[in-house]
Coordinates of C-alpha atoms (C1' of nucleotides) in Angstrom, one line a residue:
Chain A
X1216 CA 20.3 3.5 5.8
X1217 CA 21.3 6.3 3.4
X1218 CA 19.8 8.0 0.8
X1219 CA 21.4 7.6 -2.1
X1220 CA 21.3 10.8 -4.9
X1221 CA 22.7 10.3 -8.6
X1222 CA 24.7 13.5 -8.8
X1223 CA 25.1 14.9 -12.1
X1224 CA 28.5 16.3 -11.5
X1225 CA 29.8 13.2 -10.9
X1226 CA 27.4 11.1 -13.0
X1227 CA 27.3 8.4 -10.3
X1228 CA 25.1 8.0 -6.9
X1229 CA 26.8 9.3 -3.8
X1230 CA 25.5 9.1 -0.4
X1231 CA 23.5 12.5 0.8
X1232 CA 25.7 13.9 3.3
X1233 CA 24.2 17.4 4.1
X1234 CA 26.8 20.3 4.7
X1235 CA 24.8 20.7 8.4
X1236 CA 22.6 17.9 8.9
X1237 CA 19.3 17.8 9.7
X1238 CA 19.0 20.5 7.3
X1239 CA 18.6 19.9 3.9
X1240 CA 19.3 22.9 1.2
X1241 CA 17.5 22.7 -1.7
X1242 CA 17.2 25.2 -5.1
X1243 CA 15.4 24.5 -7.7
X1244 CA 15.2 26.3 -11.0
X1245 CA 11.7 27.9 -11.4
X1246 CA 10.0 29.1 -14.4
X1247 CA 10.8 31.8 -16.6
X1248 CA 6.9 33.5 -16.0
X1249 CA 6.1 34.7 -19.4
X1250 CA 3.4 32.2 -20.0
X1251 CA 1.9 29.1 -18.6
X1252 CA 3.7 26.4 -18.0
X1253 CA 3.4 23.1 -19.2
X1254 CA 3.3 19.5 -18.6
X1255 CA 7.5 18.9 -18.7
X1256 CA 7.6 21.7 -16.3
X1257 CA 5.4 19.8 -14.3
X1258 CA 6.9 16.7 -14.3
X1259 CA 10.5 18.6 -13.0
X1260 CA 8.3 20.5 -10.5
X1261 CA 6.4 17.5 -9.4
X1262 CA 9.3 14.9 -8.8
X1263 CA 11.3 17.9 -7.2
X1264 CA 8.3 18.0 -4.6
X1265 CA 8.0 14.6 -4.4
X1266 CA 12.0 14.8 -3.5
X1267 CA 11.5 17.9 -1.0
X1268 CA 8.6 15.7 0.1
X1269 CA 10.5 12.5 0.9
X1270 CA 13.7 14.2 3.0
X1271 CA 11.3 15.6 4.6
X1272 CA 9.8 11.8 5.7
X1273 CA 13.0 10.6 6.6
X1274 CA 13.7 13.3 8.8
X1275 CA 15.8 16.2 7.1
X1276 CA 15.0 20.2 7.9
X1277 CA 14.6 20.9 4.1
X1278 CA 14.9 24.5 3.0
X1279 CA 13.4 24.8 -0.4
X1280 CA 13.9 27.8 -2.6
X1281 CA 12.9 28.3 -5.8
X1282 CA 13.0 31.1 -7.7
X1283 CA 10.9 33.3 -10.4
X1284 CA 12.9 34.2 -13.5
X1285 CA 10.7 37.9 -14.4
X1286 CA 13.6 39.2 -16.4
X1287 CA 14.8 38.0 -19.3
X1288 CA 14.7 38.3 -23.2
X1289 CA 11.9 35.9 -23.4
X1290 CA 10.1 38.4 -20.8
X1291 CA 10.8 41.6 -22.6
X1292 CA 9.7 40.0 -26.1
X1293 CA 6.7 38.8 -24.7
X1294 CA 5.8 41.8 -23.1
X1295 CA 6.5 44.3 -26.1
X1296 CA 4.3 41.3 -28.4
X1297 CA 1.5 41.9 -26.0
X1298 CA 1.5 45.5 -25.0
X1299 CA 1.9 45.4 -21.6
X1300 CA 4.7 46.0 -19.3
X1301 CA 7.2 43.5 -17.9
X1302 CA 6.5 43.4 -14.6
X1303 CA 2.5 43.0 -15.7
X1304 CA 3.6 40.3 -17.5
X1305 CA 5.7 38.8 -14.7
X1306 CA 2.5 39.4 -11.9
X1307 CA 0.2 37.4 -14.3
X1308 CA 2.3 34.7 -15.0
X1309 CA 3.1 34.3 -11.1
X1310 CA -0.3 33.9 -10.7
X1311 CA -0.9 31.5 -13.0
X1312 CA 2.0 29.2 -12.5
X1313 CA 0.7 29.3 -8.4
X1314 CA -2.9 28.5 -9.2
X1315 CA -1.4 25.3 -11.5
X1316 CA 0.9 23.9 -8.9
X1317 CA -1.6 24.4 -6.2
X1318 CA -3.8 22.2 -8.9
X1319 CA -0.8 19.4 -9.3
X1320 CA -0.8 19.4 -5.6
X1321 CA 2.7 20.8 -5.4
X1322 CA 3.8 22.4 -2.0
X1323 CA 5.0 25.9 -2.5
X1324 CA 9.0 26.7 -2.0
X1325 CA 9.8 28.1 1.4
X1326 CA 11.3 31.1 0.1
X1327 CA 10.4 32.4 -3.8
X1328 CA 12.7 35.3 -4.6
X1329 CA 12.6 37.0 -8.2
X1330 CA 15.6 38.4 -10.3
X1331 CA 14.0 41.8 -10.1
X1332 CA 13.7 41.8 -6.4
X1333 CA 17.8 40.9 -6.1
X1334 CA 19.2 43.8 -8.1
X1335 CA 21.6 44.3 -5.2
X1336 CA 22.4 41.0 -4.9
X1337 CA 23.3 40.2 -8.2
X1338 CA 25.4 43.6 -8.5
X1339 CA 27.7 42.5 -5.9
X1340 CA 28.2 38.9 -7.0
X1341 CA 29.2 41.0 -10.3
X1342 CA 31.5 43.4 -8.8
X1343 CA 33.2 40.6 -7.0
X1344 CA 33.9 38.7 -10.3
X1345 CA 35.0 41.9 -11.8
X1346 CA 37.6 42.2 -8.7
X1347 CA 38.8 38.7 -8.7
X1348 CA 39.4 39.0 -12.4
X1349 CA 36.6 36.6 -13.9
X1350 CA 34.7 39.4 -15.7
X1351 CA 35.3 42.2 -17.7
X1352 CA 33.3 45.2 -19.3
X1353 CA 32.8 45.6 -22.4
X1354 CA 30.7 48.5 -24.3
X1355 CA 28.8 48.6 -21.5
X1356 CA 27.8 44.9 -20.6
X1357 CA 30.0 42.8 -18.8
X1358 CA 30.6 39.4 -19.4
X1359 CA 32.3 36.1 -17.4
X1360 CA 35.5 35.3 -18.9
X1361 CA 35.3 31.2 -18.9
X1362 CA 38.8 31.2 -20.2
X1363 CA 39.3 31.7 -16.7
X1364 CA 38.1 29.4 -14.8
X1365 CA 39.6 26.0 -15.8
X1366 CA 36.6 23.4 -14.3
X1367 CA 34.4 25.2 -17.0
X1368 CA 32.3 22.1 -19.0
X1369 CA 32.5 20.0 -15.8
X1370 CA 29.3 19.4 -15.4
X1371 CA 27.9 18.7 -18.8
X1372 CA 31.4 17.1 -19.3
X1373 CA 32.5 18.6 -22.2
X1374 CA 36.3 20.0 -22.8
X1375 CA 36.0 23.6 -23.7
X1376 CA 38.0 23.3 -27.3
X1377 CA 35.1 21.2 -27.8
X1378 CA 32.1 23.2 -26.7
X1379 CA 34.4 25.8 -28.7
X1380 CA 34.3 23.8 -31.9
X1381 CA 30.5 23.7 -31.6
X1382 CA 29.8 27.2 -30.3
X1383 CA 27.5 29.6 -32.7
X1384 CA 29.5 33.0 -33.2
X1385 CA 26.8 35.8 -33.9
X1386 CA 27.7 38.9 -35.1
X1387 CA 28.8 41.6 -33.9
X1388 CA 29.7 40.2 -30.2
X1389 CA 31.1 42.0 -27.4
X1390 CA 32.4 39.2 -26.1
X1391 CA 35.9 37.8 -26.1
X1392 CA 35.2 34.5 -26.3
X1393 CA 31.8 32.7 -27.8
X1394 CA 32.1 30.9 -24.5
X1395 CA 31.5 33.9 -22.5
X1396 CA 28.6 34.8 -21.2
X1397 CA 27.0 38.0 -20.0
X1398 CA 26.3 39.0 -16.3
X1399 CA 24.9 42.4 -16.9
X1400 CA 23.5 43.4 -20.0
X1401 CA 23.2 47.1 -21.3
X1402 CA 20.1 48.8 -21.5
X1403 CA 18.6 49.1 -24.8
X1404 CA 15.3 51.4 -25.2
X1405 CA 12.3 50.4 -24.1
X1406 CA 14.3 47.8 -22.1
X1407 CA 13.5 48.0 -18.3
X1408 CA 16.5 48.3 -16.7
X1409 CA 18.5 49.6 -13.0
X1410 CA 21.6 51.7 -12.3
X1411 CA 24.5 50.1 -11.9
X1412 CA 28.1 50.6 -11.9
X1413 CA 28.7 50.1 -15.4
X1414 CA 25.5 52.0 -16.2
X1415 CA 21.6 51.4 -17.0
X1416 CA 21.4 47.7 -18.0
X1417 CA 19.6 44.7 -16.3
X1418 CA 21.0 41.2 -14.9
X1419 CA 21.7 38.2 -17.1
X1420 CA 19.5 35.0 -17.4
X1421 CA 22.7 33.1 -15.4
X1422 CA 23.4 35.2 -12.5
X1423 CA 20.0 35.5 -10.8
X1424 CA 20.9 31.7 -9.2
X1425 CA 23.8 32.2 -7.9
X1426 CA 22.8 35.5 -6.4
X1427 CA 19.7 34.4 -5.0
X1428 CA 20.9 31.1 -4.0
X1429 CA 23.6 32.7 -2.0
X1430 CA 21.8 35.2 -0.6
X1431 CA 19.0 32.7 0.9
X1432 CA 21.4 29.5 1.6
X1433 CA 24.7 31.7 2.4
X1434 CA 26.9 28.9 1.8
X1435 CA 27.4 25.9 -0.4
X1436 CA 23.7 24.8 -1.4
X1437 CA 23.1 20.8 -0.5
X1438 CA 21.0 20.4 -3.6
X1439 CA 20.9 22.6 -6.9
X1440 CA 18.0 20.8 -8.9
X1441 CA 16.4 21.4 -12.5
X1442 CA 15.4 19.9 -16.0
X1443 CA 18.0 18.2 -17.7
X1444 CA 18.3 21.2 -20.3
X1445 CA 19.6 23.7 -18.1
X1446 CA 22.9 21.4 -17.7
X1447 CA 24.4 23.6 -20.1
X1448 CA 24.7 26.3 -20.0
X1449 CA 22.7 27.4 -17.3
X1450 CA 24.1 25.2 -14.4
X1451 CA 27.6 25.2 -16.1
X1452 CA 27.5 28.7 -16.1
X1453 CA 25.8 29.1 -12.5
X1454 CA 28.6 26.8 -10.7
X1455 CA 31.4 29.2 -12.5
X1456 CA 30.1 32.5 -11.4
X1457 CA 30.3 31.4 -8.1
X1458 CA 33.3 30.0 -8.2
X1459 CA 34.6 33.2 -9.5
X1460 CA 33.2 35.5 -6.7
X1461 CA 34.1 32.9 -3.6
X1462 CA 35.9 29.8 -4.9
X1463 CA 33.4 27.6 -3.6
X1464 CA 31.2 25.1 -5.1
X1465 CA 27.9 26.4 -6.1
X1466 CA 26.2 23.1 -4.6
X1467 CA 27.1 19.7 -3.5
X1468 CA 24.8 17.6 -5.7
X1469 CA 23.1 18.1 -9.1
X1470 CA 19.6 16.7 -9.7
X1471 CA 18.2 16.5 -13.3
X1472 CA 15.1 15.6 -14.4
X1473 CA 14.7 13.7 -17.6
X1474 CA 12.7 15.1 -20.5
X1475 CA 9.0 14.5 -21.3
X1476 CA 7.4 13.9 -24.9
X1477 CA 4.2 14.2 -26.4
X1478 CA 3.3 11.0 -27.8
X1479 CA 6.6 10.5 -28.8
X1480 CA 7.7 13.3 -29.9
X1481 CA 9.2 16.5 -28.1
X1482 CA 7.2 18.7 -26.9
X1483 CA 7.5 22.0 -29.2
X1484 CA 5.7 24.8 -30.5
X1485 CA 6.4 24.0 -34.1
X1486 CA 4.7 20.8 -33.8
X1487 CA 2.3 22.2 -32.0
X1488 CA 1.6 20.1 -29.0
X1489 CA 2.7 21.7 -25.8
X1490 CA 0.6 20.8 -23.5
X1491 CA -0.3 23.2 -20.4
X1492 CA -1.0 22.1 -17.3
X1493 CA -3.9 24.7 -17.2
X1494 CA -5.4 22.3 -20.1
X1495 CA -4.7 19.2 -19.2
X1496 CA -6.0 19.7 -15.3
X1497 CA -9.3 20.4 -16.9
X1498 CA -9.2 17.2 -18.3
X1499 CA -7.7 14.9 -16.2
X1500 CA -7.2 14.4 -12.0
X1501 CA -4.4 15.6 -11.5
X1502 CA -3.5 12.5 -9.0
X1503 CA -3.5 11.0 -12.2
X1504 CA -1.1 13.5 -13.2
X1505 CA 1.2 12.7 -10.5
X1506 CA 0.5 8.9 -11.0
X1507 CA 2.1 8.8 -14.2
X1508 CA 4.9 11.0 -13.6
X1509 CA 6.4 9.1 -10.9
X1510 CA 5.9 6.3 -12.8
X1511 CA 8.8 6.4 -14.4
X1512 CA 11.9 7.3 -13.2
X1513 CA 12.9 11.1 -12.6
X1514 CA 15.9 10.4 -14.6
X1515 CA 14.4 8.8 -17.5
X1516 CA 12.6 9.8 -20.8
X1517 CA 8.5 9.8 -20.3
X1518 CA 6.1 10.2 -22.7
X1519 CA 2.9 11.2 -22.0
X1520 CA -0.5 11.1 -24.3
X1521 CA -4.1 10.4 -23.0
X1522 CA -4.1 7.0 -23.2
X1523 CA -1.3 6.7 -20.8
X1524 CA -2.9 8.8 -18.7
X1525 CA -5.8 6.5 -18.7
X1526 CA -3.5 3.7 -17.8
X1527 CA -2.3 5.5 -14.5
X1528 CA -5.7 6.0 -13.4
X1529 CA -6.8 2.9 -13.9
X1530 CA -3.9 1.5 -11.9
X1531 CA -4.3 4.1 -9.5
X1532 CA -8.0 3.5 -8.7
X1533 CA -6.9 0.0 -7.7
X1534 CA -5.1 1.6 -4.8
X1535 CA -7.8 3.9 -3.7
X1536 CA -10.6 1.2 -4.3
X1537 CA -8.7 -0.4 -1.9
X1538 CA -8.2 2.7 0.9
X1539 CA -12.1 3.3 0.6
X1540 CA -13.0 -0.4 1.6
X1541 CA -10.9 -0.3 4.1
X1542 CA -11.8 3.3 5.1
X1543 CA -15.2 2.0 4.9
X1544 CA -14.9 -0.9 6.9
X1545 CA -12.5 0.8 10.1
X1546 CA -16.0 1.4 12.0
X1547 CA -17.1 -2.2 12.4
X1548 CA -13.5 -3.5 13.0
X1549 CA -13.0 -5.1 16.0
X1550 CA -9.7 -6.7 17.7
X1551 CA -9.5 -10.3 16.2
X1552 CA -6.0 -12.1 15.8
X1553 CA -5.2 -14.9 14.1
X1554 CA -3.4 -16.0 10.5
X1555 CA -4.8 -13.3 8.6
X1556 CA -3.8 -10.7 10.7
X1557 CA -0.4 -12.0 11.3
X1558 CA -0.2 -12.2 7.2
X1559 CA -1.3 -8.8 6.9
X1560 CA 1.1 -7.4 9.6
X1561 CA 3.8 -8.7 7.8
X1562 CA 3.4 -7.6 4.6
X1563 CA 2.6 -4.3 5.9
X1564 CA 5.8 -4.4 7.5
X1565 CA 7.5 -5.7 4.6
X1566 CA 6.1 -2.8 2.5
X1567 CA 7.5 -0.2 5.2
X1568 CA 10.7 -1.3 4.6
X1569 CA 10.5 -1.9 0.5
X1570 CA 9.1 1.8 0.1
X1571 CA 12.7 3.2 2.0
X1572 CA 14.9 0.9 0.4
X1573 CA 13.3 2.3 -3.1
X1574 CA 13.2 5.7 -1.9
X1575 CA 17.0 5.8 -0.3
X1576 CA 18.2 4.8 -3.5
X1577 CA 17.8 7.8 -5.9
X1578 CA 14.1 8.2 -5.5
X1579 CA 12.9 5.1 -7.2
X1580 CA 9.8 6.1 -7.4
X1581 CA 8.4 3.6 -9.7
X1582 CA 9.5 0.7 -7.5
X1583 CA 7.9 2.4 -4.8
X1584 CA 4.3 2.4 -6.5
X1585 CA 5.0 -1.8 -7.3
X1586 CA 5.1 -1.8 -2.9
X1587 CA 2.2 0.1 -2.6
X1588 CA 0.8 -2.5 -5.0
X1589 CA 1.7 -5.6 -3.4
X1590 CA 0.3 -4.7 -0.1
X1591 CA -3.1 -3.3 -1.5
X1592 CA -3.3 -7.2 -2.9
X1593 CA -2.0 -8.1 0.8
X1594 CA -4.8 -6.1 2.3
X1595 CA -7.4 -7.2 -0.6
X1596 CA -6.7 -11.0 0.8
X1597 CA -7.4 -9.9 3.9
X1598 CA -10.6 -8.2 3.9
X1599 CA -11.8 -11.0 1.7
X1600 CA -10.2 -14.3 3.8
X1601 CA -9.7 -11.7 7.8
X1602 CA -13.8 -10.9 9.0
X1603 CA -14.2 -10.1 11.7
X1604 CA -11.8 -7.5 11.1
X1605 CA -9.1 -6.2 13.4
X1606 CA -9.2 -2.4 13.7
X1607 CA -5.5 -1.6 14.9
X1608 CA -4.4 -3.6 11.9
X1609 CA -6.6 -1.4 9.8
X1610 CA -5.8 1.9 11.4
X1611 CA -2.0 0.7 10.4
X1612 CA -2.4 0.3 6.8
X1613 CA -4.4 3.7 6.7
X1614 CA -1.6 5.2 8.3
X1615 CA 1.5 3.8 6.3
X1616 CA -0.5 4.8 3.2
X1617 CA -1.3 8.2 4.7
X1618 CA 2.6 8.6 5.5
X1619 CA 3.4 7.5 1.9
X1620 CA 1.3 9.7 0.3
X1621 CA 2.1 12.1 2.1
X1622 CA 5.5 11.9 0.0
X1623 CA 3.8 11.0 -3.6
X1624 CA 0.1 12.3 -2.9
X1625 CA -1.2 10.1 -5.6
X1626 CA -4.7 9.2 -3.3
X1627 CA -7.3 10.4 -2.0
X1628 CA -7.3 9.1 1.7
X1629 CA -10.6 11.1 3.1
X1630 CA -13.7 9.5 4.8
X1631 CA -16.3 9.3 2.4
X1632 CA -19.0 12.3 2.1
X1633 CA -22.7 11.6 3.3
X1634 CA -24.8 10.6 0.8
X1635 CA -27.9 12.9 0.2
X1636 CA -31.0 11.3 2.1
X1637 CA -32.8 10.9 -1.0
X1638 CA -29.9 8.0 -2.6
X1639 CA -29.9 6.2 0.7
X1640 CA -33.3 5.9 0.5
X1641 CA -33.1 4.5 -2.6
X1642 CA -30.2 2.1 -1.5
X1643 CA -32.1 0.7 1.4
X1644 CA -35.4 0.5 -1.2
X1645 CA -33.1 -1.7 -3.5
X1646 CA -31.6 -3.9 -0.4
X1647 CA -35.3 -4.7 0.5
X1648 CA -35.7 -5.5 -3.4
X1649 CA -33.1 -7.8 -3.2
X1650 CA -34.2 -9.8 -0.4
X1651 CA -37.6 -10.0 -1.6
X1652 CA -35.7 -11.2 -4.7
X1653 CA -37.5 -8.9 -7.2
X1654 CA -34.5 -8.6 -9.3
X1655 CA -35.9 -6.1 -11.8
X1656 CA -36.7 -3.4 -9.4
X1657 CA -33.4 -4.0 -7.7
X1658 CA -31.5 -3.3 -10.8
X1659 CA -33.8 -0.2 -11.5
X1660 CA -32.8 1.5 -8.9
X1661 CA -29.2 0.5 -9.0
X1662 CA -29.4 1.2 -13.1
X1663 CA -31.1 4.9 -11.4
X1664 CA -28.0 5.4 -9.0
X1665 CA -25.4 4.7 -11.9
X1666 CA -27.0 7.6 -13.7
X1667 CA -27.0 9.9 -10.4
X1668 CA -23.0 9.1 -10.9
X1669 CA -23.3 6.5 -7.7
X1670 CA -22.1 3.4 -7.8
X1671 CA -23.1 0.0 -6.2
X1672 CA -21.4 -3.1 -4.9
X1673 CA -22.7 -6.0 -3.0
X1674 CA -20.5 -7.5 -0.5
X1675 CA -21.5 -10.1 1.9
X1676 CA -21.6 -7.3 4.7
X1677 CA -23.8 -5.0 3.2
X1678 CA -24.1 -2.9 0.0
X1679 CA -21.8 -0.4 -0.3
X1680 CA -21.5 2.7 -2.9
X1681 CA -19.2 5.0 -4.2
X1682 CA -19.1 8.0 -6.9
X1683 CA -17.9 8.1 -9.7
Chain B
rG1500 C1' 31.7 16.8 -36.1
rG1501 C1' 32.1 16.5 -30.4
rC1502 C1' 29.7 14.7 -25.8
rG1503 C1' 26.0 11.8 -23.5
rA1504 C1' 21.6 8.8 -22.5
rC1505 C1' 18.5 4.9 -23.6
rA1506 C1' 16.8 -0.1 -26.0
rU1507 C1' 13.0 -5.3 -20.8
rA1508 C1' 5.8 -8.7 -22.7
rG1509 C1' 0.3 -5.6 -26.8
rC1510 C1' 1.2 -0.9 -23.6
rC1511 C1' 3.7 1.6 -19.1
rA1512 C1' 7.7 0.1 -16.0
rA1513 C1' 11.4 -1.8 -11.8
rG1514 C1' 15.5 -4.6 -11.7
rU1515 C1' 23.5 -3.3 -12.6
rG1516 C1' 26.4 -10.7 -11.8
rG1517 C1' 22.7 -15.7 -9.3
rU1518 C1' 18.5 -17.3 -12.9
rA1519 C1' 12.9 -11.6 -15.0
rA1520 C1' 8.9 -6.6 -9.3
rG1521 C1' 4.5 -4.1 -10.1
rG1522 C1' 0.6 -1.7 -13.1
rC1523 C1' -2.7 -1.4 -17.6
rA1524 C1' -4.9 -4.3 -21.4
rG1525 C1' -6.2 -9.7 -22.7
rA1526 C1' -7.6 -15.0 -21.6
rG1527 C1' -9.6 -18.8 -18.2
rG1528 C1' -11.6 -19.7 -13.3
rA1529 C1' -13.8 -18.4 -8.2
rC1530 C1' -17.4 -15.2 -5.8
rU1531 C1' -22.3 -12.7 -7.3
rG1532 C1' -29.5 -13.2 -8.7
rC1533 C1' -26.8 -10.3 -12.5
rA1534 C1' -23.1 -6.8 -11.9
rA1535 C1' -19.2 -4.2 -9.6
rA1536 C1' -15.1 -4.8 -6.7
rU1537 C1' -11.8 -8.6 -5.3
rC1538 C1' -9.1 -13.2 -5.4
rC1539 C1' -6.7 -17.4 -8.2
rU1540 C1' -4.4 -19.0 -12.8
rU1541 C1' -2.3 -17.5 -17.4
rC1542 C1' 0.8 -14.0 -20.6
rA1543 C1' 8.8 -12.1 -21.7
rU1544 C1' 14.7 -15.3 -21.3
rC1545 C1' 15.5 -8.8 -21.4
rC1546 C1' 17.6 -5.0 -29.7
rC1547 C1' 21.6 -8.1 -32.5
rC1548 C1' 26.7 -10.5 -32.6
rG1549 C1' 30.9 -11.8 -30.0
rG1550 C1' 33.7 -12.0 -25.2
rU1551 C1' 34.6 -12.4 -19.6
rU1552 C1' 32.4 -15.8 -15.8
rC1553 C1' 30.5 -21.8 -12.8
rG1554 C1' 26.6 -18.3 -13.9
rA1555 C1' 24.8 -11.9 -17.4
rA1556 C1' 18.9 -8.4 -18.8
rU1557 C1' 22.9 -6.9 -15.6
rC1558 C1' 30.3 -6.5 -17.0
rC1559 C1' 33.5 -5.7 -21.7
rG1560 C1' 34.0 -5.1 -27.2
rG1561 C1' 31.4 -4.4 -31.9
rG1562 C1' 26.9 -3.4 -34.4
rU1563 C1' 21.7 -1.5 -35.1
rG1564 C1' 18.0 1.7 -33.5
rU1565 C1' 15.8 5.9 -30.7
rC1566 C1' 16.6 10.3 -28.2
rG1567 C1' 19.1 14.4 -26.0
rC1568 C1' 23.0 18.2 -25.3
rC1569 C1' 26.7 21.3 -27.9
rU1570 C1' 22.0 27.5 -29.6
rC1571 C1' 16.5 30.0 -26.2
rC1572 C1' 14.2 25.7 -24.0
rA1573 C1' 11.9 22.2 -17.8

RNA sequence: GGCGACAUAGCCAAGUGGUAAGGCAGAGGACUGCAAAUCCUUCAUCCCCGGUUCGAAUCCGGGUGUCGCCUCCA
């Protein structure tokens, strides 16, 4: 079995064949920190983890860096609009974007460099280009020369007379073709900026990648990953630089993620509904969250509003109603065989291979959740039709849906808290209810329990709760 | 203007040549003291028109529609 990745470059799926297997390296675009991020950052982050997560589960070393971008135009407007330095701006938004990942459950990069922290770096990769002829200097900034590097486009597949046709020319550029784009900016005042050899300036949005990615992989990156808007330029430009400075491919395959609207309509500030994560995790679970992203495919369009939300946790509570039973019935289990369990055992086995053959292939992730679905119904059948119940068989399902979320993390798979004394008093006072058959004070206490946020349900070996 | 993606039930969504996964919502039934949960049954011929093929949601051509990129943007 091989995995299977849909590589942008060559708009097709190839087979993921590592530069030096077992390990796995992986970069993925991070945020630009000058203010929270939002849902469709989410949804690249969160499938990118769930990605990271999944080599990881079939066995790959997977070296994920992602960086911080902390210098950029965005930065230094939004820093002068609020009156506070760049680098204050930078250390507040790193903060933030770390306490809303850690929310969505996402699993921090191995290494998390920022731009400012690679001056160096990104110095040299420039000074290279200069040498090999695929920059040039001019007024003080210096700028890549695309006319020089004939692959330029290859990514987002467009000829350069044509993304020359439909280039914006502002006024007053330094460069020498609208094409071109700069590596090193000049300092302007109140700018922050670092010496270099061509003076006070500060690094491009571009370069920081293929710096940073270089300087943490050292060689040709296995996967280079991001939102489907940084095709072009960003990745177009990222894959030339370093093909100018060591005439090697930047990375071997090119992950996008598709976009995300808001009810339809894409996400912008004009219209007012960008939606941050710091928001909507106040609102929702963010399992939930996670539920409905990989829901879709990565690739694909998804829309998001509340009501779809609702409709992922719904579905979703199917599954973990499911793990609780079971979780709640693993104590009394014994070691019976027979029809059921032989049923069971199959479509748990079944389901172990569905879930990789969805996987493998481009990280189906939506096919994936329909597997984990047909064997909760499997295992529903059998707690219902299989008492006594075997415990090994149990055990098993608990632990392929541990290893599978492990990957999505879309369930909470935890024994169940102690209740306080006080509600399991008042459960046992309602099971003598019931068998006296006093109805009415039965359904007090359980109408009492529903208020306390505890929820009831008879089953023909015992009463069990839950919260809600 | 150039390039590209997508179009599957009320909603979400998988499926790239062999006769439509799964989830949500709905309807009917079983179980239950009543519920809850669960199970069973039920709910689509895949935007339109042509073509290729024994056979197409899946391939080709032509429409229509939606969206994206070409400019900061995840």
């Amino acid at each position: 079995m091989v995995i299977k990745i849909y590589n942008t470059l060559t708009r097709s799926k190839e087979e993921l064949k590592p530069g030096a297997p077992p390990k796995v390296t992986f970069y993925v675009c991070g945020p630009t920190v000058y203010d929270y991020i939002h849902i469709g950052n989410a949804r690249v982050f969160i499938i990118f983890d769930v990605v990271r997560r999944y080599l990881n589960y079939r066995g790959f070393d997977v070296k994920l860096v992602q960086n911080y971008t902390d210098i950029d135009d965005k930065m230094i407007n939004r820093a002068n609009d609020q009156g506070i330095t760049v680098p204050e701006l930078a250390a507040r938004f790193i903060e933030a974007y770390e306490e809303d990942v850690t929310a969505l459950r996402i699993r921090p990069a191995d290494v998390k460099p920022r731009a400012t922290e690679h001056i160096p770096q990104i110095i040299e990769l420039i000074e290279r280009l200069l040498e090999n002829g695929f920059a040039y200097i001019s007024e003080g900034d210096v700028y890549y020369d695309t006319s020089r590097y004939t692959d330029y486009g290859r990514l987002s597949q467009q000829k350069q007379d044509e993304l020359l046709a439909g280039a914006r020319v502002e006024p007053g550029e330094k460069k020498r073709s609208p094409l071109d784009f700069a590596l090193w900016k000049q300092k302007k005042e109140g700018e922050p900026s670092w010496e270099s050899p061509w003076g006070e300036g500060r690094p491009g949005w571009h370069i920081e990648c293929s710096a940073m990615s270089t300087h943490y992989m050292n060689d040709t990156l296995d996967i280079h990953a991001g939102g489907a808007d940084l095709i072009f330029p960003h990745h177009e430009n990222e894959i030339a630089q370093t093909w100018g400075a060591d005439q090697r491919p930047l990375a071997r395959y090119w992950m996008h993620a598709g976009y995300l609207n808001i009810e339809d309509q894409k996400m912008s500030k004009s219209l007012g509904n960008v939606r941050t994560v710091r928001e909507l995790v106040e609102r929702h679970d963010p399992l939930d969250l996670r539920f409905l992203i990989l829901s879709a495919h990565y690739r694909s369009p998804l829309n998001f509003s509340a009501d779809l939300v609702a409709q992922s946790r719904a579905g979703r509570q199917r599954l973990q109603e499911m793990i609780v039973n079971v979780l709640d019935l693993l104590g009394s289990a014994g070691n019976s065989a027979g029809e059921s369990e032989e049923k069971l055992r199959n479509a748990l086995g079944n389901a172990r291979k569905r879930i990789v053959e969805a996987m493998d292939d481009d990280f189906n992730t939506a096919d994936g959740l329909g597997v984990l679905f047909d064997l909760a119904r499997s295992c529903n059948i059998y707690l219902k039709e299989g008492f006594p119940y075997n415990r090994e068989l149990l055990e098993d399902v608990i632990h392929f849906y541990r290893d599978i979320n492990d990957v999505f993390e879309i369930l909470d798979i935890s024994v169940p808290g102690k209740l306080d004394e006080e509600i399991a008093a008042l459960i046992v006072r309602r099971d003598e209810a019931r068998a006296a058959k006093d109805w009415a004070a039965a359904d007090r206490i359980r109408d009492e329990l529903t208020t306390r946020g505890i929820v009831l349900e008879d089953t023909p070996h015992g009463t069990r709760w839950k919260r809600k």
